[in-house]
Amino acid sequence: MFASMASFYVTGRLWEDAQTRVYLINELDRRTGQAHTSISVDDTLKVVACRHQHKRLAALQMELAHANHQGYVGKYSSHTNGTRNGKRLLAVIGIMTGFGRKNYRDAVRKSWLPSGGTLKKLEQEKGILARFVIGRSANKGDNYDRAIDDENRKTNDFLILENHVEGSEERPMKTKRFFGHASDTFDAEFYARINDDIYINVDALGGMLSAHWDKPRVHIGCMKSGEVFSAS
C-alpha cells in the first residue's frame, strides 16, 4: 500500500509535464523527417530524457491500476487531511509501549514528548504527530485496559489498537497493524516506529526527514531480509 501511495504522488508530478514531453517528441519526429533540417545534441538529449520519463509514467500507471484492482482506495489527497489545518504531516511516530511501562512513558514525556497544548503545537508547527501505541488485554476490559484508558484521559497521547491483543510474541504483528492504522488515519510523508525507551531530538529528526521527503519509497533503518510475516 505504501508503494502505491508513493507511486501516486510521483505519477502526479510526472503528469504535470506530460504535454511538454509530447510536444518535444513530436518536434523531434518532425525535424528528423526533414532531410535538410539539423537538430542539436542538446535537443536530442532532452527528447531522450522525455521518452525515458514517458516509460516511467507508463510503468507507474500500470502499478496504480494494479493497486486499484487489489482494492486500494486513497482516503486523502496529497495536500489535505484532517490534521495540521489541511496540510500533510511530515511524520507519524508510533512509540511502542505495553502494560506496566508507565514509568518509561513518563520518562519520554519528561524528555522529548510534550503534553497538552504543546503536543498539539508539535503537530501544527513541526508536522510531527507522536503517540504511544498499545493494544488491548487478552481479558478485554480488565485492570490493564482500565489503567491505560485512565492514563489516556489525562494525557491524550495514546493510539490504542482495539483489534490487537498485547503480548511479547505479537510485537511484529503489532507493528504491522500500527503502520496500517496510521496510514489509514493520518496523511503523512513518513511513518515511523520506536520503542518507549528511545529518546529522540525532534528538531534533528524533522531536519533529517525533510531532506528525504521528495524521494519515493524511502526506508530509513534496518530491513530484515526474507519473509517477515507468515499467513498464519
Tab-separated table of C-alpha atoms in Angstrom:
chain	number	residue	atom	x	y	z
A	1	MET	CA	0.000	0.000	0.000
A	2	PHE	CA	2.846	2.405	0.818
A	3	ALA	CA	4.414	1.773	-2.588
A	4	SER	CA	1.101	2.536	-4.243
A	5	MET	CA	0.766	5.804	-2.339
A	6	ALA	CA	4.297	6.839	-3.290
A	7	SER	CA	3.671	5.883	-6.897
A	8	PHE	CA	0.527	8.000	-6.982
A	9	TYR	CA	2.494	11.034	-5.814
A	10	VAL	CA	5.262	10.531	-8.352
A	11	THR	CA	2.786	9.908	-11.135
A	12	GLY	CA	1.045	13.159	-10.345
A	13	ARG	CA	4.288	15.073	-10.642
A	14	LEU	CA	5.240	13.409	-13.910
A	15	TRP	CA	1.811	14.083	-15.397
A	16	GLU	CA	2.202	17.839	-14.930
A	17	ASP	CA	4.832	17.960	-17.684
A	18	ALA	CA	3.247	15.387	-19.981
A	19	GLN	CA	2.162	17.939	-22.573
A	20	THR	CA	5.672	19.388	-22.762
A	21	ARG	CA	7.196	15.960	-23.315
A	22	VAL	CA	4.688	15.110	-26.025
A	23	TYR	CA	5.482	18.373	-27.789
A	24	LEU	CA	9.245	17.735	-27.708
A	25	ILE	CA	8.877	14.217	-29.043
A	26	ASN	CA	6.618	15.385	-31.859
A	27	GLU	CA	9.095	18.154	-32.634
A	28	LEU	CA	11.921	15.618	-32.906
A	29	ASP	CA	9.854	13.449	-35.225
A	30	ARG	CA	9.029	16.480	-37.368
A	31	ARG	CA	12.639	17.606	-37.614
A	32	THR	CA	14.108	14.205	-38.297
A	33	GLY	CA	11.543	13.752	-41.056
A	34	GLN	CA	13.016	16.711	-42.982
A	35	ALA	CA	16.138	15.847	-44.926
A	36	HIS	CA	17.881	19.217	-44.603
A	37	THR	CA	16.990	20.129	-41.011
A	38	SER	CA	19.509	19.521	-38.243
A	39	ILE	CA	18.848	19.012	-34.532
A	40	SER	CA	21.307	19.889	-31.807
A	41	VAL	CA	22.822	17.387	-29.405
A	42	ASP	CA	21.177	19.262	-26.544
A	43	ASP	CA	17.732	18.912	-28.127
A	44	THR	CA	18.350	15.221	-28.735
A	45	LEU	CA	19.309	14.619	-25.095
A	46	LYS	CA	16.209	16.467	-23.915
A	47	VAL	CA	13.953	14.309	-26.051
A	48	VAL	CA	15.686	11.102	-24.958
A	49	ALA	CA	15.125	12.141	-21.340
A	50	CYS	CA	11.473	12.876	-22.092
A	51	ARG	CA	10.976	9.459	-23.652
A	52	HIS	CA	12.524	7.898	-20.557
A	53	GLN	CA	10.022	9.830	-18.436
A	54	HIS	CA	7.201	8.537	-20.634
A	55	LYS	CA	8.299	4.975	-19.914
A	56	ARG	CA	8.386	5.704	-16.182
A	57	LEU	CA	4.934	7.255	-16.351
A	58	ALA	CA	3.546	4.223	-18.162
A	59	ALA	CA	5.068	1.871	-15.575
A	60	LEU	CA	3.626	3.897	-12.696
A	61	GLN	CA	0.195	3.955	-14.303
A	62	MET	CA	0.300	0.162	-14.573
A	63	GLU	CA	1.270	-0.065	-10.899
A	64	LEU	CA	-1.610	2.225	-9.932
A	65	ALA	CA	-4.044	0.143	-11.970
A	66	HIS	CA	-2.801	-2.975	-10.175
A	67	ALA	CA	-3.212	-1.271	-6.775
A	68	ASN	CA	-6.771	-0.236	-7.630
A	69	HIS	CA	-7.514	-3.783	-8.742
A	70	GLN	CA	-6.285	-5.021	-5.359
A	71	GLY	CA	-8.777	-2.729	-3.649
A	72	TYR	CA	-6.584	0.199	-2.599
A	73	VAL	CA	-8.540	3.440	-2.376
A	74	GLY	CA	-6.775	6.559	-1.168
A	75	LYS	CA	-8.609	8.484	1.546
A	76	TYR	CA	-6.634	11.683	1.204
A	77	SER	CA	-5.199	13.928	-1.451
A	78	SER	CA	-1.509	14.822	-1.380
A	79	HIS	CA	-2.348	18.208	0.131
A	80	THR	CA	-5.212	17.824	2.589
A	81	ASN	CA	-6.292	15.772	5.550
A	82	GLY	CA	-7.874	16.276	8.925
A	83	THR	CA	-4.679	17.402	10.625
A	84	ARG	CA	-2.349	20.388	10.509
A	85	ASN	CA	-5.167	22.586	9.194
A	86	GLY	CA	-5.289	20.757	5.878
A	87	LYS	CA	-1.526	20.296	5.446
A	88	ARG	CA	0.162	16.925	5.182
A	89	LEU	CA	2.089	15.805	8.256
A	90	LEU	CA	5.820	15.302	7.984
A	91	ALA	CA	5.838	12.187	10.180
A	92	VAL	CA	3.638	9.985	12.341
A	93	ILE	CA	5.676	8.314	15.088
A	94	GLY	CA	4.372	5.268	16.923
A	95	ILE	CA	6.021	4.729	20.310
A	96	MET	CA	5.627	1.030	21.073
A	97	THR	CA	4.706	0.516	24.703
A	98	GLY	CA	2.970	-2.063	26.871
A	99	PHE	CA	1.233	-2.717	30.161
A	100	GLY	CA	3.302	-1.974	33.254
A	101	ARG	CA	5.562	0.512	31.445
A	102	LYS	CA	4.116	3.781	32.705
A	103	ASN	CA	7.487	4.810	34.155
A	104	TYR	CA	9.008	4.561	30.672
A	105	ARG	CA	6.187	6.617	29.182
A	106	ASP	CA	6.542	9.276	31.870
A	107	ALA	CA	10.288	9.453	31.164
A	108	VAL	CA	9.554	10.038	27.463
A	109	ARG	CA	7.026	12.750	28.347
A	110	LYS	CA	9.557	14.497	30.553
A	111	SER	CA	12.326	14.336	27.946
A	112	TRP	CA	11.053	14.916	24.385
A	113	LEU	CA	7.309	14.262	24.036
A	114	PRO	CA	5.289	17.297	25.165
A	115	SER	CA	1.807	17.145	26.633
A	116	GLY	CA	-1.400	19.130	26.461
A	117	GLY	CA	-1.413	22.115	24.138
A	118	THR	CA	2.307	21.749	23.453
A	119	LEU	CA	1.666	18.304	21.965
A	120	LYS	CA	-0.798	19.849	19.515
A	121	LYS	CA	1.712	22.604	18.774
A	122	LEU	CA	4.269	19.952	17.796
A	123	GLU	CA	1.825	18.667	15.178
A	124	GLN	CA	0.836	22.082	13.858
A	125	GLU	CA	4.255	23.751	13.738
A	126	LYS	CA	6.634	20.861	13.046
A	127	GLY	CA	4.250	18.427	11.364
A	128	ILE	CA	5.196	15.586	13.719
A	129	LEU	CA	2.498	13.519	15.407
A	130	ALA	CA	3.721	11.106	18.094
A	131	ARG	CA	1.593	8.636	20.050
A	132	PHE	CA	2.171	5.725	22.401
A	133	VAL	CA	0.918	2.575	20.668
A	134	ILE	CA	-0.697	-0.202	22.668
A	135	GLY	CA	-3.241	-2.955	22.133
A	136	ARG	CA	-5.806	-4.461	24.459
A	137	SER	CA	-5.551	-7.060	27.188
A	138	ALA	CA	-6.431	-10.674	26.439
A	139	ASN	CA	-9.128	-10.177	29.097
A	140	LYS	CA	-10.614	-7.108	27.487
A	141	GLY	CA	-11.851	-4.526	29.953
A	142	ASP	CA	-9.721	-5.742	32.866
A	143	ASN	CA	-7.496	-3.667	35.148
A	144	TYR	CA	-4.783	-3.351	32.478
A	145	ASP	CA	-7.186	-1.868	29.947
A	146	ARG	CA	-8.794	0.429	32.512
A	147	ALA	CA	-5.389	1.722	33.626
A	148	ILE	CA	-4.472	2.633	30.031
A	149	ASP	CA	-7.848	4.302	29.457
A	150	ASP	CA	-7.445	6.338	32.653
A	151	GLU	CA	-3.922	7.385	31.668
A	152	ASN	CA	-5.054	8.332	28.168
A	153	ARG	CA	-7.860	10.517	29.524
A	154	LYS	CA	-5.214	12.538	31.361
A	155	THR	CA	-2.551	12.688	28.638
A	156	ASN	CA	-4.417	12.111	25.348
A	157	ASP	CA	-1.244	10.723	23.761
A	158	PHE	CA	-2.173	7.090	23.035
A	159	LEU	CA	-3.058	5.293	19.848
A	160	ILE	CA	-4.952	2.217	21.046
A	161	LEU	CA	-5.178	-0.712	18.630
A	162	GLU	CA	-8.554	-2.157	19.533
A	163	ASN	CA	-8.059	-5.217	17.296
A	164	HIS	CA	-4.690	-6.182	18.775
A	165	VAL	CA	-4.014	-8.272	21.885
A	166	GLU	CA	-0.849	-7.302	23.755
A	167	GLY	CA	1.831	-9.989	24.060
A	168	SER	CA	5.587	-10.252	23.553
A	169	GLU	CA	5.153	-12.788	20.749
A	170	GLU	CA	2.751	-10.429	18.955
A	171	ARG	CA	5.149	-7.496	18.552
A	172	PRO	CA	5.753	-7.930	14.790
A	173	MET	CA	2.007	-8.033	14.156
A	174	LYS	CA	1.545	-5.011	16.410
A	175	THR	CA	4.000	-3.033	14.284
A	176	LYS	CA	2.235	-4.120	11.110
A	177	ARG	CA	-1.159	-3.098	12.481
A	178	PHE	CA	0.190	0.237	13.648
A	179	PHE	CA	1.503	1.099	10.179
A	180	GLY	CA	-1.786	0.054	8.611
A	181	HIS	CA	-3.850	2.069	11.085
A	182	ALA	CA	-1.576	5.114	10.880
A	183	SER	CA	-1.596	5.239	7.077
A	184	ASP	CA	-5.398	4.907	7.026
A	185	THR	CA	-5.911	7.579	9.693
A	186	PHE	CA	-3.195	10.174	9.067
A	187	ASP	CA	-1.836	11.629	5.840
A	188	ALA	CA	1.932	11.939	6.279
A	189	GLU	CA	5.175	11.836	4.337
A	190	PHE	CA	6.745	9.317	6.747
A	191	TYR	CA	5.546	6.712	9.242
A	192	ALA	CA	7.961	5.619	11.966
A	193	ARG	CA	8.056	3.332	14.980
A	194	ILE	CA	10.308	3.419	18.027
A	195	ASN	CA	10.318	1.786	21.455
A	196	ASP	CA	9.343	3.595	24.643
A	197	ASP	CA	12.941	3.583	25.901
A	198	ILE	CA	14.233	5.581	22.916
A	199	TYR	CA	14.841	9.314	23.144
A	200	ILE	CA	14.890	11.454	20.018
A	201	ASN	CA	15.787	15.013	19.068
A	202	VAL	CA	12.602	16.180	17.350
A	203	ASP	CA	14.256	19.082	15.515
A	204	ALA	CA	17.090	16.890	14.222
A	205	LEU	CA	14.623	14.192	13.170
A	206	GLY	CA	12.480	16.725	11.319
A	207	GLY	CA	15.503	18.118	9.505
A	208	MET	CA	16.717	14.664	8.504
A	209	LEU	CA	13.310	13.567	7.200
A	210	SER	CA	12.788	16.827	5.312
A	211	ALA	CA	15.923	16.055	3.314
A	212	HIS	CA	14.251	12.874	2.006
A	213	TRP	CA	10.613	13.919	1.592
A	214	ASP	CA	10.758	14.144	-2.224
A	215	LYS	CA	12.211	10.634	-2.646
A	216	PRO	CA	9.600	7.903	-3.241
A	217	ARG	CA	9.674	4.639	-1.256
A	218	VAL	CA	12.376	5.728	1.177
A	219	HIS	CA	13.161	3.303	4.002
A	220	ILE	CA	15.348	4.545	6.848
A	221	GLY	CA	16.535	1.970	9.359
A	222	CYS	CA	17.106	-1.773	9.456
A	223	MET	CA	15.313	-4.024	6.995
A	224	LYS	CA	15.007	-7.738	7.718
A	225	SER	CA	15.703	-9.939	4.717
A	226	GLY	CA	13.364	-12.754	3.790
A	227	GLU	CA	9.810	-13.320	4.966
A	228	VAL	CA	8.712	-11.073	7.827
A	229	PHE	CA	5.100	-12.159	8.367
A	230	SER	CA	3.520	-15.510	7.661
A	231	ALA	CA	-0.086	-16.047	6.625
A	232	SER	CA	-0.924	-17.891	9.842
